């Protein structure tokens, strides 16, 4: 089917079914354009907790759909591309956390939202990249275990010197693979333009940033500048801004490395099939795990 034909049919199906499309900011620009709600992972969790939608098509990766389902169990949450996971979400098991907790009862366990629902169920509080620093500051415990992302963890530790932060050794294979020299090369080419970086990047890159923030914070920062911006996060953020804002350049160093293949799995065809009820996965969660994971997410929304 032609692209425009698919877009028209998706719009029609949206009207007929009343389904709400939620899309993470890393989605393809054509998916973002069709979405009713777009945002970073904090906003998607917040909207899912607040609204009582009948059906949500969540264009993103599995942990985002699980988080929405945990917050809104009556809503049918459909993940259009069931194989779209976040590799970082699997880098630590609930058993490892339980063992750590037993040995370190005074440590608050803080888990990045990029984790499985089973992991969230054994942690004290979740965080997103936009809320992590605030939440860690607001936790009464001095000792924190931050997992699984070592890069976001060291960013948080730097911003919260009053805490003792132990950091797991996980990472995002996309952001962690960006070579600092490639970023420096682009900065040398355009020395006068601001640099926005996602804190999942290695700390040597985060140190070069004028802004280190979530995907939505990067977009807000980029929009607020007058000229060009260097953006070090998944390439679709810059692609979208380049498509929408004329006369300015949004430059992503090494866009081939900054490609999340899981986020890319959702295209117009997978979205169309999910809306038709002929594709995607209707997310189901074990009730005990859901209730426990929801407590960690609720705390995130309260403290963040
Ligand atoms: P945000 O919380 O900034 O949306 O990031 C999610 C993510 O997967 C970044 O790689
Ligand atoms: Fe996970 Fe990295 Fe993809 Fe974000 S960019 S969804 S952290 S693999």
Short mmCIF file of C-alpha atoms and ligand atoms in Angstrom, two decimals:
data_model
loop_
_atom_site.label_atom_id
_atom_site.label_comp_id
_atom_site.label_asym_id
_atom_site.label_seq_id
_atom_site.Cartn_x
_atom_site.Cartn_y
_atom_site.Cartn_z
CA UNK A 1 0.00 0.00 0.00
CA UNK A 2 1.21 3.55 -0.73
CA UNK A 3 2.38 5.60 2.28
CA UNK A 4 -0.42 8.18 2.00
CA UNK A 5 -3.06 5.45 1.62
CA UNK A 6 -1.77 3.75 4.80
CA UNK A 7 -1.87 7.06 6.67
CA UNK A 8 -5.47 7.68 5.56
CA UNK A 9 -6.54 4.21 6.63
CA UNK A 10 -4.84 4.57 10.02
CA UNK A 11 -6.72 7.84 10.56
CA UNK A 12 -10.02 6.18 9.61
CA UNK A 13 -9.40 3.19 11.89
CA UNK A 14 -8.48 5.50 14.75
CA UNK A 15 -11.87 7.19 14.39
CA UNK A 16 -13.78 3.91 14.04
CA UNK A 17 -12.13 2.12 16.98
CA UNK A 18 -11.56 5.07 19.33
CA UNK A 19 -8.06 3.72 19.96
CA UNK A 20 -5.51 6.21 21.27
CA UNK A 21 -2.03 6.19 19.75
CA UNK A 22 0.79 6.93 22.18
CA UNK A 23 4.27 7.29 20.71
CA UNK A 24 7.72 7.69 22.25
CA UNK A 25 9.82 10.54 20.86
CA UNK A 26 12.20 8.03 19.14
CA UNK A 27 9.47 6.81 16.82
CA UNK A 28 9.58 7.49 13.09
CA UNK A 29 8.34 11.02 12.22
CA UNK A 30 5.27 9.62 10.38
CA UNK A 31 4.24 7.71 13.53
CA UNK A 32 4.73 10.80 15.71
CA UNK A 33 2.50 12.74 13.31
CA UNK A 34 -0.30 10.19 13.74
CA UNK A 35 -0.03 9.96 17.53
CA UNK A 36 -2.51 11.47 20.00
CA UNK A 37 0.09 11.53 22.77
CA UNK A 38 3.85 11.84 22.31
CA UNK A 39 6.57 12.19 24.88
CA UNK A 40 9.50 10.78 26.80
CA UNK A 41 9.05 7.72 28.98
CA UNK A 42 8.06 9.82 32.01
CA UNK A 43 5.22 11.50 30.15
CA UNK A 44 3.95 8.24 28.65
CA UNK A 45 3.79 6.69 32.16
CA UNK A 46 2.14 9.82 33.56
CA UNK A 47 -0.56 9.92 30.88
CA UNK A 48 -1.26 6.19 31.22
CA UNK A 49 -1.70 6.65 34.98
CA UNK A 50 -4.04 9.62 34.60
CA UNK A 51 -6.26 8.75 31.65
CA UNK A 52 -8.77 5.97 31.46
CA UNK A 53 -8.49 5.01 27.81
CA UNK A 54 -10.27 1.94 26.51
CA UNK A 55 -7.54 1.00 24.06
CA UNK A 56 -4.00 2.29 23.61
CA UNK A 57 -1.65 1.43 20.76
CA UNK A 58 1.74 2.05 22.32
CA UNK A 59 4.37 2.80 19.68
CA UNK A 60 7.63 2.24 21.50
CA UNK A 61 9.30 -0.70 23.19
CA UNK A 62 7.99 -3.40 25.54
CA UNK A 63 8.84 -1.77 28.89
CA UNK A 64 6.79 1.30 27.87
CA UNK A 65 3.75 -0.83 27.06
CA UNK A 66 4.19 -2.81 30.30
CA UNK A 67 4.42 0.42 32.30
CA UNK A 68 1.22 1.74 30.70
CA UNK A 69 -0.58 -1.55 31.44
CA UNK A 70 0.66 -1.58 35.04
CA UNK A 71 -0.77 1.91 35.57
CA UNK A 72 -4.02 1.30 33.74
CA UNK A 73 -4.97 -2.39 33.96
CA UNK A 74 -8.46 -1.88 32.50
CA UNK A 75 -7.00 -0.41 29.31
CA UNK A 76 -6.17 -2.74 26.44
CA UNK A 77 -2.53 -1.84 25.73
CA UNK A 78 -1.28 -3.06 22.38
CA UNK A 79 2.42 -3.15 21.46
CA UNK A 80 2.41 -3.08 17.62
CA UNK A 81 5.84 -4.74 17.25
CA UNK A 82 6.01 -7.49 19.91
CA UNK A 83 9.75 -8.03 19.31
CA UNK A 84 10.55 -4.41 20.15
CA UNK A 85 12.31 -4.71 23.50
CA UNK A 86 14.98 -2.56 25.12
CA UNK A 87 18.17 -4.67 25.47
CA UNK A 88 19.08 -2.75 28.63
CA UNK A 89 15.84 -3.93 30.29
CA UNK A 90 17.17 -7.49 30.41
CA UNK A 91 20.62 -6.72 31.83
CA UNK A 92 19.76 -7.57 35.44
CA UNK A 93 17.47 -10.22 36.88
CA UNK A 94 15.03 -9.86 39.81
CA UNK A 95 16.96 -12.64 41.61
CA UNK A 96 20.15 -10.55 41.57
CA UNK A 97 18.25 -7.60 43.06
CA UNK A 98 16.64 -9.74 45.75
CA UNK A 99 20.05 -11.13 46.73
CA UNK A 100 21.50 -7.60 46.91
CA UNK A 101 18.54 -6.41 49.02
CA UNK A 102 19.01 -9.23 51.50
CA UNK A 103 22.68 -8.39 51.92
CA UNK A 104 22.12 -4.58 52.01
CA UNK A 105 18.83 -3.87 53.79
CA UNK A 106 19.59 -0.14 54.28
CA UNK A 107 20.06 0.59 50.57
CA UNK A 108 17.18 2.00 48.49
CA UNK A 109 16.96 0.21 45.14
CA UNK A 110 16.30 2.68 42.32
CA UNK A 111 15.58 1.24 38.91
CA UNK A 112 15.53 2.98 35.58
CA UNK A 113 12.15 2.61 33.88
CA UNK A 114 14.00 0.80 31.04
CA UNK A 115 13.59 -2.51 32.92
CA UNK A 116 11.23 -5.47 32.83
CA UNK A 117 8.03 -5.36 34.87
CA UNK A 118 9.41 -8.23 37.00
CA UNK A 119 12.39 -6.10 37.94
CA UNK A 120 10.26 -3.06 38.80
CA UNK A 121 8.31 -5.32 41.16
CA UNK A 122 11.37 -5.89 43.39
CA UNK A 123 12.65 -2.29 43.48
CA UNK A 124 11.73 0.65 45.73
CA UNK A 125 11.24 3.28 43.08
CA UNK A 126 11.53 3.71 39.32
CA UNK A 127 13.08 6.71 37.61
CA UNK A 128 13.27 8.04 34.08
CA UNK A 129 16.07 10.11 32.62
CA UNK A 130 14.07 13.30 33.24
CA UNK A 131 13.19 12.47 36.85
CA UNK A 132 16.18 10.46 38.16
CA UNK A 133 18.12 13.30 39.82
CA UNK A 134 15.05 14.75 41.58
CA UNK A 135 13.89 11.37 42.79
CA UNK A 136 17.27 10.28 44.14
CA UNK A 137 17.55 13.64 45.96
CA UNK A 138 14.07 13.09 47.47
CA UNK A 139 14.67 9.53 48.72
CA UNK A 140 15.34 9.56 52.49
CA UNK A 141 18.05 6.83 52.30
CA UNK A 142 21.65 7.96 51.97
CA UNK A 143 22.68 4.72 50.27
CA UNK A 144 21.30 4.03 46.81
CA UNK A 145 21.67 1.17 44.36
CA UNK A 146 21.08 2.53 40.86
CA UNK A 147 20.34 0.06 38.10
CA UNK A 148 20.90 -0.95 35.42
CA UNK A 149 22.41 1.98 33.43
CA UNK A 150 25.98 2.85 34.49
CA UNK A 151 25.98 6.08 32.45
CA UNK A 152 22.72 7.50 33.79
CA UNK A 153 23.82 6.19 37.20
CA UNK A 154 27.08 8.13 37.15
CA UNK A 155 25.25 11.26 35.96
CA UNK A 156 22.87 10.91 38.94
CA UNK A 157 25.75 10.24 41.35
CA UNK A 158 27.51 13.41 40.14
CA UNK A 159 24.37 15.50 40.56
CA UNK A 160 23.63 14.04 44.02
CA UNK A 161 27.01 14.23 45.84
CA UNK A 162 25.19 13.94 49.19
CA UNK A 163 24.26 10.29 48.37
CA UNK A 164 26.35 7.12 48.29
CA UNK A 165 25.39 5.65 44.94
CA UNK A 166 26.34 2.11 43.91
CA UNK A 167 25.91 1.71 40.16
CA UNK A 168 25.11 -1.45 38.21
CA UNK A 169 27.13 -2.20 35.10
CA UNK A 170 24.36 -2.05 32.49
CA UNK A 171 24.16 0.25 29.49
CA UNK A 172 22.15 1.13 26.41
CA UNK A 173 23.96 -0.54 23.48
CA UNK A 174 23.00 2.39 21.24
CA UNK A 175 24.08 5.40 23.33
CA UNK A 176 27.01 3.63 24.98
CA UNK A 177 28.54 2.86 21.57
CA UNK A 178 28.97 6.51 20.56
CA UNK A 179 32.71 7.30 20.33
CA UNK A 180 33.60 10.49 22.19
CA UNK A 181 36.06 11.44 19.40
CA UNK A 182 33.26 11.46 16.82
CA UNK A 183 31.24 13.86 18.98
CA UNK A 184 34.31 16.07 19.50
CA UNK A 185 34.90 16.12 15.73
CA UNK A 186 31.39 17.46 15.12
CA UNK A 187 31.77 20.00 17.94
CA UNK A 188 35.07 21.17 16.34
CA UNK A 189 33.28 21.56 13.01
CA UNK A 190 30.52 23.67 14.59
CA UNK A 191 32.20 25.20 17.67
CA UNK A 192 29.54 27.82 18.37
CA UNK A 193 26.39 25.75 18.48
CA UNK A 194 24.85 24.18 21.59
CA UNK A 195 25.10 20.47 22.35
CA UNK A 196 22.28 18.38 23.87
CA UNK A 197 23.06 14.87 25.07
CA UNK A 198 21.05 11.98 26.51
CA UNK A 199 22.57 10.85 29.83
CA UNK A 200 22.65 7.24 28.57
CA UNK A 201 25.79 8.33 26.68
CA UNK A 202 29.22 7.73 28.26
CA UNK A 203 30.13 10.38 30.83
CA UNK A 204 32.93 11.82 28.64
CA UNK A 205 30.18 12.79 26.15
CA UNK A 206 27.75 14.02 28.82
CA UNK A 207 30.55 16.32 30.06
CA UNK A 208 30.60 18.05 26.64
CA UNK A 209 26.90 18.92 26.82
CA UNK A 210 25.16 22.24 27.35
CA UNK A 211 22.11 20.17 28.25
CA UNK A 212 22.00 16.58 29.48
CA UNK A 213 18.39 15.45 29.56
CA UNK A 214 15.61 13.15 28.50
CA UNK A 215 14.44 12.93 24.91
CA UNK A 216 11.64 15.43 25.58
CA UNK A 217 14.00 17.80 27.41
CA UNK A 218 16.38 17.62 24.43
CA UNK A 219 13.53 18.50 22.05
CA UNK A 220 12.37 21.42 24.22
CA UNK A 221 15.95 22.69 24.51
CA UNK A 222 16.54 22.37 20.75
CA UNK A 223 13.30 24.18 19.91
CA UNK A 224 14.15 27.00 22.32
CA UNK A 225 17.53 27.76 20.65
CA UNK A 226 17.69 30.27 17.81
CA UNK A 227 20.05 28.38 15.51
CA UNK A 228 21.48 24.92 14.87
CA UNK A 229 21.90 22.30 17.61
CA UNK A 230 24.05 19.17 17.97
CA UNK A 231 21.88 16.35 19.32
CA UNK A 232 23.47 13.21 20.74
CA UNK A 233 20.63 10.73 21.05
CA UNK A 234 18.61 8.41 18.79
CA UNK A 235 18.71 9.90 15.28
CA UNK A 236 14.93 10.22 14.92
CA UNK A 237 14.90 13.17 17.33
CA UNK A 238 17.03 15.24 14.94
CA UNK A 239 15.23 13.80 11.89
CA UNK A 240 11.89 14.96 13.27
CA UNK A 241 13.18 18.45 14.12
CA UNK A 242 14.83 18.78 10.68
CA UNK A 243 11.55 17.80 9.05
CA UNK A 244 9.45 20.26 11.09
CA UNK A 245 11.68 23.30 11.57
CA UNK A 246 12.86 25.11 8.45
CA UNK A 247 16.05 27.14 8.23
CA UNK A 248 17.86 25.44 11.14
CA UNK A 249 20.02 22.30 11.30
CA UNK A 250 19.82 19.59 13.96
CA UNK A 251 22.95 17.49 13.71
CA UNK A 252 23.40 14.00 15.16
CA UNK A 253 26.97 12.65 15.13
CA UNK A 254 27.21 9.02 13.90
CA UNK A 255 23.50 8.53 13.12
CA UNK A 256 24.18 4.92 12.10
CA UNK A 257 25.31 4.14 15.64
CA UNK A 258 22.50 6.21 17.14
CA UNK A 259 19.85 3.97 15.60
CA UNK A 260 17.69 1.94 17.99
CA UNK A 261 16.57 -1.05 15.94
CA UNK A 262 13.89 -1.86 18.49
CA UNK A 263 12.32 1.58 18.20
CA UNK A 264 12.53 1.26 14.41
CA UNK A 265 10.44 -1.92 14.39
CA UNK A 266 7.20 0.06 14.45
CA UNK A 267 6.35 1.40 11.01
CA UNK A 268 3.08 2.45 9.38
CA UNK A 269 2.28 -1.11 8.40
CA UNK A 270 2.75 -2.55 11.92
CA UNK A 271 0.69 0.30 13.35
CA UNK A 272 -2.06 -0.30 10.78
CA UNK A 273 -2.16 -4.03 11.54
CA UNK A 274 -2.29 -3.40 15.28
CA UNK A 275 -5.22 -1.01 14.81
CA UNK A 276 -7.00 -3.58 12.66
CA UNK A 277 -6.52 -6.18 15.41
CA UNK A 278 -4.40 -8.28 13.08
CA UNK A 279 -1.02 -7.72 14.67
CA UNK A 280 0.72 -6.57 17.79
CA UNK A 281 0.50 -7.97 21.29
CA UNK A 282 -2.22 -7.29 23.81
CA UNK A 283 -0.03 -6.87 26.91
CA UNK A 284 -1.00 -9.09 29.85
CA UNK A 285 0.69 -8.90 33.25
CA UNK A 286 0.67 -11.21 36.22
CA UNK A 287 -1.52 -9.37 38.76
CA UNK A 288 0.82 -9.80 41.74
CA UNK A 289 3.79 -8.49 39.75
CA UNK A 290 1.70 -5.65 38.30
CA UNK A 291 0.60 -4.41 41.73
CA UNK A 292 4.16 -4.48 43.09
CA UNK A 293 5.63 -2.82 39.98
CA UNK A 294 2.91 -0.17 40.09
CA UNK A 295 4.07 0.84 43.59
CA UNK A 296 7.55 1.62 42.19
CA UNK A 297 6.05 3.57 39.30
CA UNK A 298 3.59 5.41 41.59
CA UNK A 299 6.52 6.50 43.76
CA UNK A 300 8.29 7.73 40.65
CA UNK A 301 5.29 9.84 39.65
CA UNK A 302 4.98 11.22 43.22
CA UNK A 303 8.67 12.02 43.76
CA UNK A 304 9.49 13.03 40.18
P1 LIG B 1 13.55 8.96 27.77
O1 LIG B 1 13.16 8.62 29.17
O2 LIG B 1 14.45 10.13 27.70
O3 LIG B 1 12.37 9.06 26.91
O4 LIG B 1 14.49 7.79 27.22
C1 LIG B 1 14.05 6.53 26.95
C2 LIG B 1 15.06 5.77 26.23
O5 LIG B 1 14.89 4.63 25.92
C3 LIG B 1 16.30 6.45 25.90
O6 LIG B 1 17.13 5.63 25.16
FE1 LIG B 2 16.71 0.86 25.01
FE2 LIG B 2 18.76 2.26 24.13
FE3 LIG B 2 16.75 1.71 22.47
FE4 LIG B 2 16.44 3.47 24.47
S1 LIG B 2 17.79 3.66 22.68
S2 LIG B 2 15.02 1.84 23.90
S3 LIG B 2 17.70 2.54 26.06
S4 LIG B 2 18.16 0.25 23.42
#
